[in-house]
Amino acid sequence: MTEGGFASYAEKIDAVKVRERSRSFFDHFSQARLFFNSQSDPEKNHIVDALSFELGKVETVAIRERMVGILSQIDKTLAAQVAYNLGLPVPKKPEEPINHSIPADGDPKKFQPTKVQSSLDASAALSMAGTIKNTIKTRKIAILAADGVDEPGLTRMKKALEAAGAVTHIIAPKLGNIIAENNKEIPVDQSLLTAASVLYDAVYIAGGTNSVATLEAEPDAIHFLNEAYKHCKAIAADSSALQVLEATYFSKKLQNKTNKEGVLTGDSKKLSTDFIKAIAQHRFWEREKPGKVPA
């Protein structure tokens, strides 16, 4: 015994050392089920589309059928929607064994998934729609610009976004510097040859007559915007850059709805406040189905 504490008694025991995983390691589906159930309807649509896309590239039908069977263990509706896109029926039960990752000397039955009922049906923290919507800290914002850009307007927007905690990248048709209307040189962070909208949370189109004309005629710039719109991200344009928006696929879908559904226009002096609020919403899910456009 020791004063003021507890000391374990040293006792010799017999035991067998084995290399074996706890049965909890074979719970392959409860977390996936919780994640899917926690998503908003537009997010579930994204998951269905992603699975349909990836499995649609698989040429062996038997593999598609097997994967649909596995998806049915996560959620029957998910499996049914993916199966419909693949032109397959949902199997009554998945192909067995479900788990093919079995050691050479292992018993396949001991390595199959266990059925576990999660203590939670859904968690708002797992949904992007439940993201905190009062800040834009760490969000990455793409600023599209070219030679002849309105430097004061671009600088105002850039400073406002960075003051709110966002990270900004100036994206132009080429690397190096762009020459503004007032002859100032502005360093370019990324070129449209390599930059992708999927890496950014929102897009701003700077003003300036020559810059706007260049971006309107640049296919990569228009593709960048189409993709950002398809992914429901906030888009803002200086009032002098409306012709760039008009060159996109989604311009017809706006139907005079600018400053709604996360597409904003206006003078950079006033636009930055509304743009920051739009970015904080993270995504504009109302575009998901009616606003689908090719990218």
Short mmCIF file of C-alpha atoms in Angstrom, two decimals:
data_model
loop_
_atom_site.label_atom_id
_atom_site.label_comp_id
_atom_site.label_asym_id
_atom_site.label_seq_id
_atom_site.Cartn_x
_atom_site.Cartn_y
_atom_site.Cartn_z
CA MET A 1 0.00 0.00 0.00
CA THR A 2 1.05 3.60 -0.55
CA GLU A 3 -0.16 6.58 1.37
CA GLY A 4 -2.76 8.74 -0.38
CA GLY A 5 -3.17 6.56 -3.49
CA PHE A 6 -3.85 3.17 -5.02
CA ALA A 7 -1.22 0.67 -6.16
CA SER A 8 -2.08 -2.31 -8.37
CA TYR A 9 -1.24 -5.75 -7.04
CA ALA A 10 1.34 -7.53 -9.17
CA GLU A 11 -0.18 -10.88 -10.07
CA LYS A 12 1.01 -13.39 -12.65
CA ILE A 13 -1.72 -14.40 -15.15
CA ASP A 14 -1.97 -16.75 -18.11
CA ALA A 15 -3.18 -15.36 -21.45
CA VAL A 16 -3.13 -16.00 -25.18
CA LYS A 17 -1.88 -13.30 -27.55
CA VAL A 18 -4.00 -13.11 -30.71
CA ARG A 19 -4.20 -10.71 -33.65
CA GLU A 20 -7.92 -10.05 -33.99
CA ARG A 21 -10.10 -7.01 -34.51
CA SER A 22 -12.99 -6.04 -32.30
CA ARG A 23 -16.41 -6.69 -33.87
CA SER A 24 -16.97 -2.92 -33.85
CA PHE A 25 -14.50 -2.70 -36.76
CA PHE A 26 -17.02 -4.57 -38.91
CA ASP A 27 -19.71 -1.90 -38.57
CA HIS A 28 -19.38 -0.74 -42.18
CA PHE A 29 -22.72 0.98 -42.67
CA SER A 30 -24.09 2.80 -39.60
CA GLN A 31 -21.82 5.85 -40.01
CA ALA A 32 -22.51 6.05 -43.75
CA ARG A 33 -26.24 5.80 -43.00
CA LEU A 34 -26.01 8.57 -40.38
CA PHE A 35 -24.11 10.79 -42.82
CA PHE A 36 -26.61 10.28 -45.66
CA ASN A 37 -29.64 10.78 -43.41
CA SER A 38 -28.12 14.03 -42.12
CA GLN A 39 -27.93 15.67 -45.56
CA SER A 40 -30.43 18.13 -46.98
CA ASP A 41 -32.37 17.06 -50.09
CA PRO A 42 -30.04 18.94 -52.50
CA GLU A 43 -27.01 17.38 -50.84
CA LYS A 44 -28.56 13.93 -51.19
CA ASN A 45 -29.07 14.70 -54.88
CA HIS A 46 -25.34 15.49 -55.16
CA ILE A 47 -24.47 12.16 -53.55
CA VAL A 48 -26.81 10.26 -55.88
CA ASP A 49 -25.36 12.05 -58.92
CA ALA A 50 -21.79 11.40 -57.79
CA LEU A 51 -22.37 7.68 -57.22
CA SER A 52 -24.26 7.37 -60.51
CA PHE A 53 -21.40 9.14 -62.32
CA GLU A 54 -18.67 6.95 -60.85
CA LEU A 55 -20.54 3.66 -61.22
CA GLY A 56 -21.70 4.67 -64.70
CA LYS A 57 -18.05 4.54 -65.77
CA VAL A 58 -17.74 0.92 -64.62
CA GLU A 59 -18.05 -1.31 -67.68
CA THR A 60 -18.66 -4.60 -65.85
CA VAL A 61 -22.37 -4.79 -65.05
CA ALA A 62 -21.82 -7.33 -62.26
CA ILE A 63 -19.72 -4.77 -60.36
CA ARG A 64 -22.45 -2.13 -60.71
CA GLU A 65 -25.02 -4.62 -59.41
CA ARG A 66 -22.79 -5.53 -56.49
CA MET A 67 -22.29 -1.87 -55.53
CA VAL A 68 -26.03 -1.14 -55.70
CA GLY A 69 -26.53 -4.06 -53.31
CA ILE A 70 -24.00 -2.54 -50.92
CA LEU A 71 -25.70 0.88 -51.17
CA SER A 72 -28.99 -0.79 -50.19
CA GLN A 73 -27.38 -1.56 -46.82
CA ILE A 74 -26.93 2.18 -46.27
CA ASP A 75 -30.27 3.45 -47.53
CA LYS A 76 -32.91 1.83 -49.74
CA THR A 77 -33.90 5.12 -51.41
CA LEU A 78 -30.27 5.96 -52.18
CA ALA A 79 -29.79 2.54 -53.76
CA ALA A 80 -33.04 2.85 -55.76
CA GLN A 81 -32.12 6.26 -57.21
CA VAL A 82 -28.62 5.15 -58.19
CA ALA A 83 -29.96 1.89 -59.62
CA TYR A 84 -32.49 3.82 -61.75
CA ASN A 85 -29.69 5.97 -63.20
CA LEU A 86 -27.71 2.82 -63.99
CA GLY A 87 -30.68 1.01 -65.52
CA LEU A 88 -30.57 -1.72 -62.89
CA PRO A 89 -33.00 -3.22 -60.38
CA VAL A 90 -32.15 -3.11 -56.67
CA PRO A 91 -31.28 -6.66 -55.61
CA LYS A 92 -33.43 -8.20 -52.87
CA LYS A 93 -30.25 -8.80 -50.90
CA PRO A 94 -26.61 -7.89 -51.53
CA GLU A 95 -24.18 -10.31 -53.09
CA GLU A 96 -22.45 -12.39 -50.45
CA PRO A 97 -19.92 -12.30 -49.04
CA ILE A 98 -20.26 -8.52 -48.79
CA ASN A 99 -16.73 -8.05 -47.48
CA HIS A 100 -14.09 -9.60 -49.75
CA SER A 101 -11.16 -8.35 -47.66
CA ILE A 102 -10.41 -11.62 -45.87
CA PRO A 103 -7.00 -12.94 -44.76
CA ALA A 104 -5.74 -16.10 -46.45
CA ASP A 105 -6.41 -18.16 -43.33
CA GLY A 106 -9.56 -16.27 -42.26
CA ASP A 107 -13.11 -17.52 -41.98
CA PRO A 108 -15.21 -15.36 -44.39
CA LYS A 109 -18.18 -15.46 -41.98
CA LYS A 110 -16.15 -13.77 -39.25
CA PHE A 111 -15.23 -10.86 -41.52
CA GLN A 112 -18.72 -9.87 -42.67
CA PRO A 113 -20.33 -6.54 -41.68
CA THR A 114 -22.32 -6.37 -38.48
CA LYS A 115 -25.69 -4.63 -38.36
CA VAL A 116 -25.59 -1.73 -35.89
CA GLN A 117 -28.38 0.74 -35.13
CA SER A 118 -26.91 4.19 -34.58
CA SER A 119 -27.95 6.09 -31.47
CA LEU A 120 -28.57 9.11 -33.75
CA ASP A 121 -30.89 9.22 -36.75
CA ALA A 122 -29.35 12.43 -38.09
CA SER A 123 -26.91 15.18 -37.13
CA ALA A 124 -27.13 18.74 -38.41
CA ALA A 125 -23.37 19.10 -37.95
CA LEU A 126 -22.80 16.66 -40.84
CA SER A 127 -24.72 18.73 -43.38
CA MET A 128 -23.22 21.57 -45.38
CA ALA A 129 -26.67 23.18 -45.24
CA GLY A 130 -26.16 23.35 -41.48
CA THR A 131 -22.85 25.22 -41.81
CA ILE A 132 -22.42 28.31 -39.62
CA LYS A 133 -23.74 31.19 -41.72
CA ASN A 134 -22.43 34.27 -39.91
CA THR A 135 -18.85 34.31 -41.16
CA ILE A 136 -16.72 33.97 -44.29
CA LYS A 137 -13.47 33.26 -42.45
CA THR A 138 -11.17 30.93 -44.44
CA ARG A 139 -13.48 30.97 -47.50
CA LYS A 140 -11.60 31.19 -50.80
CA ILE A 141 -12.89 33.77 -53.26
CA ALA A 142 -11.92 33.92 -56.93
CA ILE A 143 -11.68 37.40 -58.46
CA LEU A 144 -11.84 37.26 -62.27
CA ALA A 145 -9.95 40.10 -63.96
CA ALA A 146 -7.87 40.96 -67.04
CA ASP A 147 -5.90 43.87 -68.50
CA GLY A 148 -7.89 47.10 -68.24
CA VAL A 149 -9.53 46.16 -64.94
CA ASP A 150 -11.00 48.83 -62.67
CA GLU A 151 -8.24 48.78 -60.04
CA PRO A 152 -9.98 50.89 -57.35
CA GLY A 153 -13.10 48.71 -57.54
CA LEU A 154 -11.09 45.48 -57.46
CA THR A 155 -9.01 46.70 -54.53
CA ARG A 156 -12.10 47.77 -52.56
CA MET A 157 -13.70 44.35 -52.98
CA LYS A 158 -10.46 42.50 -52.23
CA LYS A 159 -9.85 44.47 -49.02
CA ALA A 160 -13.46 44.05 -47.85
CA LEU A 161 -13.36 40.29 -48.36
CA GLU A 162 -9.99 39.89 -46.66
CA ALA A 163 -11.05 42.12 -43.76
CA ALA A 164 -13.93 39.69 -43.20
CA GLY A 165 -11.47 36.79 -43.02
CA ALA A 166 -11.67 35.42 -46.56
CA VAL A 167 -8.76 34.45 -48.83
CA THR A 168 -8.80 36.04 -52.29
CA HIS A 169 -7.08 34.95 -55.50
CA ILE A 170 -6.94 37.13 -58.60
CA ILE A 171 -7.47 34.90 -61.62
CA ALA A 172 -6.64 36.17 -65.10
CA PRO A 173 -6.20 34.71 -68.60
CA LYS A 174 -2.43 34.51 -68.00
CA LEU A 175 0.03 34.59 -65.12
CA GLY A 176 2.31 37.51 -64.27
CA ASN A 177 0.70 40.93 -63.86
CA ILE A 178 -2.36 42.59 -65.34
CA ILE A 179 -2.29 46.30 -66.20
CA ALA A 180 -5.26 48.20 -64.78
CA GLU A 181 -7.06 51.15 -66.37
CA ASN A 182 -4.99 53.49 -64.20
CA ASN A 183 -1.79 51.70 -65.37
CA LYS A 184 -1.15 50.03 -62.02
CA GLU A 185 0.26 46.52 -62.15
CA ILE A 186 -1.73 43.88 -60.27
CA PRO A 187 -0.09 40.49 -59.52
CA VAL A 188 -2.03 37.44 -60.74
CA ASP A 189 -2.40 34.47 -58.37
CA GLN A 190 -3.78 31.90 -60.82
CA SER A 191 -4.44 31.73 -64.56
CA LEU A 192 -7.64 30.50 -66.13
CA LEU A 193 -5.56 27.75 -67.76
CA THR A 194 -5.11 25.99 -64.42
CA ALA A 195 -7.60 27.48 -61.94
CA ALA A 196 -10.83 25.56 -61.26
CA SER A 197 -14.00 26.92 -59.71
CA VAL A 198 -14.39 23.78 -57.59
CA LEU A 199 -11.48 25.05 -55.48
CA TYR A 200 -13.28 28.30 -54.58
CA ASP A 201 -16.31 29.16 -52.47
CA ALA A 202 -17.46 32.16 -54.49
CA VAL A 203 -16.61 34.26 -57.56
CA TYR A 204 -16.39 38.01 -58.16
CA ILE A 205 -16.17 39.57 -61.64
CA ALA A 206 -14.31 42.87 -61.50
CA GLY A 207 -15.25 45.86 -63.65
CA GLY A 208 -13.30 47.75 -66.29
CA THR A 209 -14.23 48.02 -69.96
CA ASN A 210 -11.30 46.11 -71.49
CA SER A 211 -11.19 43.53 -68.68
CA VAL A 212 -14.88 42.78 -69.07
CA ALA A 213 -14.59 42.45 -72.86
CA THR A 214 -11.67 40.02 -72.47
CA LEU A 215 -13.48 37.85 -69.90
CA GLU A 216 -16.66 37.76 -71.98
CA ALA A 217 -14.67 36.36 -74.91
CA GLU A 218 -12.69 33.90 -72.78
CA PRO A 219 -14.28 30.39 -72.79
CA ASP A 220 -12.41 29.34 -69.64
CA ALA A 221 -13.84 32.32 -67.74
CA ILE A 222 -17.39 31.49 -68.83
CA HIS A 223 -16.89 27.83 -67.95
CA PHE A 224 -15.57 28.91 -64.53
CA LEU A 225 -18.79 30.84 -63.88
CA ASN A 226 -21.10 28.14 -65.26
CA GLU A 227 -19.51 25.57 -62.97
CA ALA A 228 -19.70 27.86 -59.93
CA TYR A 229 -23.39 28.45 -60.61
CA LYS A 230 -24.06 24.74 -61.06
CA HIS A 231 -22.45 24.11 -57.68
CA CYS A 232 -24.77 26.69 -56.08
CA LYS A 233 -22.01 29.13 -55.08
CA ALA A 234 -22.33 32.89 -54.59
CA ILE A 235 -21.44 34.97 -57.66
CA ALA A 236 -21.07 38.75 -57.75
CA ALA A 237 -20.33 41.08 -60.65
CA ASP A 238 -19.54 44.75 -60.85
CA SER A 239 -22.36 46.63 -62.56
CA SER A 240 -20.07 47.22 -65.56
CA ALA A 241 -19.44 43.46 -65.90
CA LEU A 242 -23.01 42.35 -66.64
CA GLN A 243 -22.08 41.33 -70.19
CA VAL A 244 -19.85 38.57 -68.75
CA LEU A 245 -22.85 37.15 -66.87
CA GLU A 246 -24.93 37.42 -70.05
CA ALA A 247 -22.44 35.14 -71.82
CA THR A 248 -23.10 32.28 -69.38
CA TYR A 249 -25.57 29.43 -69.75
CA PHE A 250 -27.42 30.45 -66.60
CA SER A 251 -28.10 34.06 -67.66
CA LYS A 252 -31.44 33.01 -69.19
CA LYS A 253 -32.36 31.18 -66.02
CA LEU A 254 -31.88 34.32 -63.94
CA GLN A 255 -34.89 35.97 -65.61
CA ASN A 256 -34.23 39.31 -63.93
CA LYS A 257 -33.44 37.52 -60.68
CA THR A 258 -30.04 39.14 -60.17
CA ASN A 259 -29.45 39.89 -56.50
CA LYS A 260 -31.42 36.73 -55.75
CA GLU A 261 -30.36 33.11 -55.41
CA GLY A 262 -26.80 34.23 -54.71
CA VAL A 263 -26.12 36.11 -57.98
CA LEU A 264 -25.41 39.76 -57.15
CA THR A 265 -24.61 42.83 -59.23
CA GLY A 266 -23.88 46.44 -58.36
CA ASP A 267 -21.22 49.01 -57.62
CA SER A 268 -18.28 47.58 -55.68
CA LYS A 269 -18.71 50.25 -52.97
CA LYS A 270 -22.09 48.80 -51.97
CA LEU A 271 -21.81 45.30 -53.39
CA SER A 272 -19.17 44.02 -50.97
CA THR A 273 -21.53 44.00 -47.96
CA ASP A 274 -24.21 41.98 -49.76
CA PHE A 275 -21.60 39.68 -51.31
CA ILE A 276 -20.11 38.89 -47.90
CA LYS A 277 -23.58 37.99 -46.60
CA ALA A 278 -24.17 35.77 -49.63
CA ILE A 279 -20.84 33.96 -49.21
CA ALA A 280 -21.69 33.32 -45.56
CA GLN A 281 -24.75 31.33 -46.73
CA HIS A 282 -22.21 28.97 -48.31
CA ARG A 283 -24.50 27.53 -51.00
CA PHE A 284 -27.81 28.50 -52.64
CA TRP A 285 -29.54 25.16 -52.80
CA GLU A 286 -32.67 26.53 -54.50
CA ARG A 287 -30.66 26.40 -57.74
CA GLU A 288 -30.06 22.67 -57.41
CA LYS A 289 -32.78 21.30 -59.70
CA PRO A 290 -34.47 24.15 -61.62
CA GLY A 291 -31.12 25.89 -62.08
CA LYS A 292 -29.13 22.95 -63.35
CA VAL A 293 -27.03 24.04 -66.29
CA PRO A 294 -24.26 22.35 -68.25
CA ALA A 295 -20.74 23.30 -67.20
#
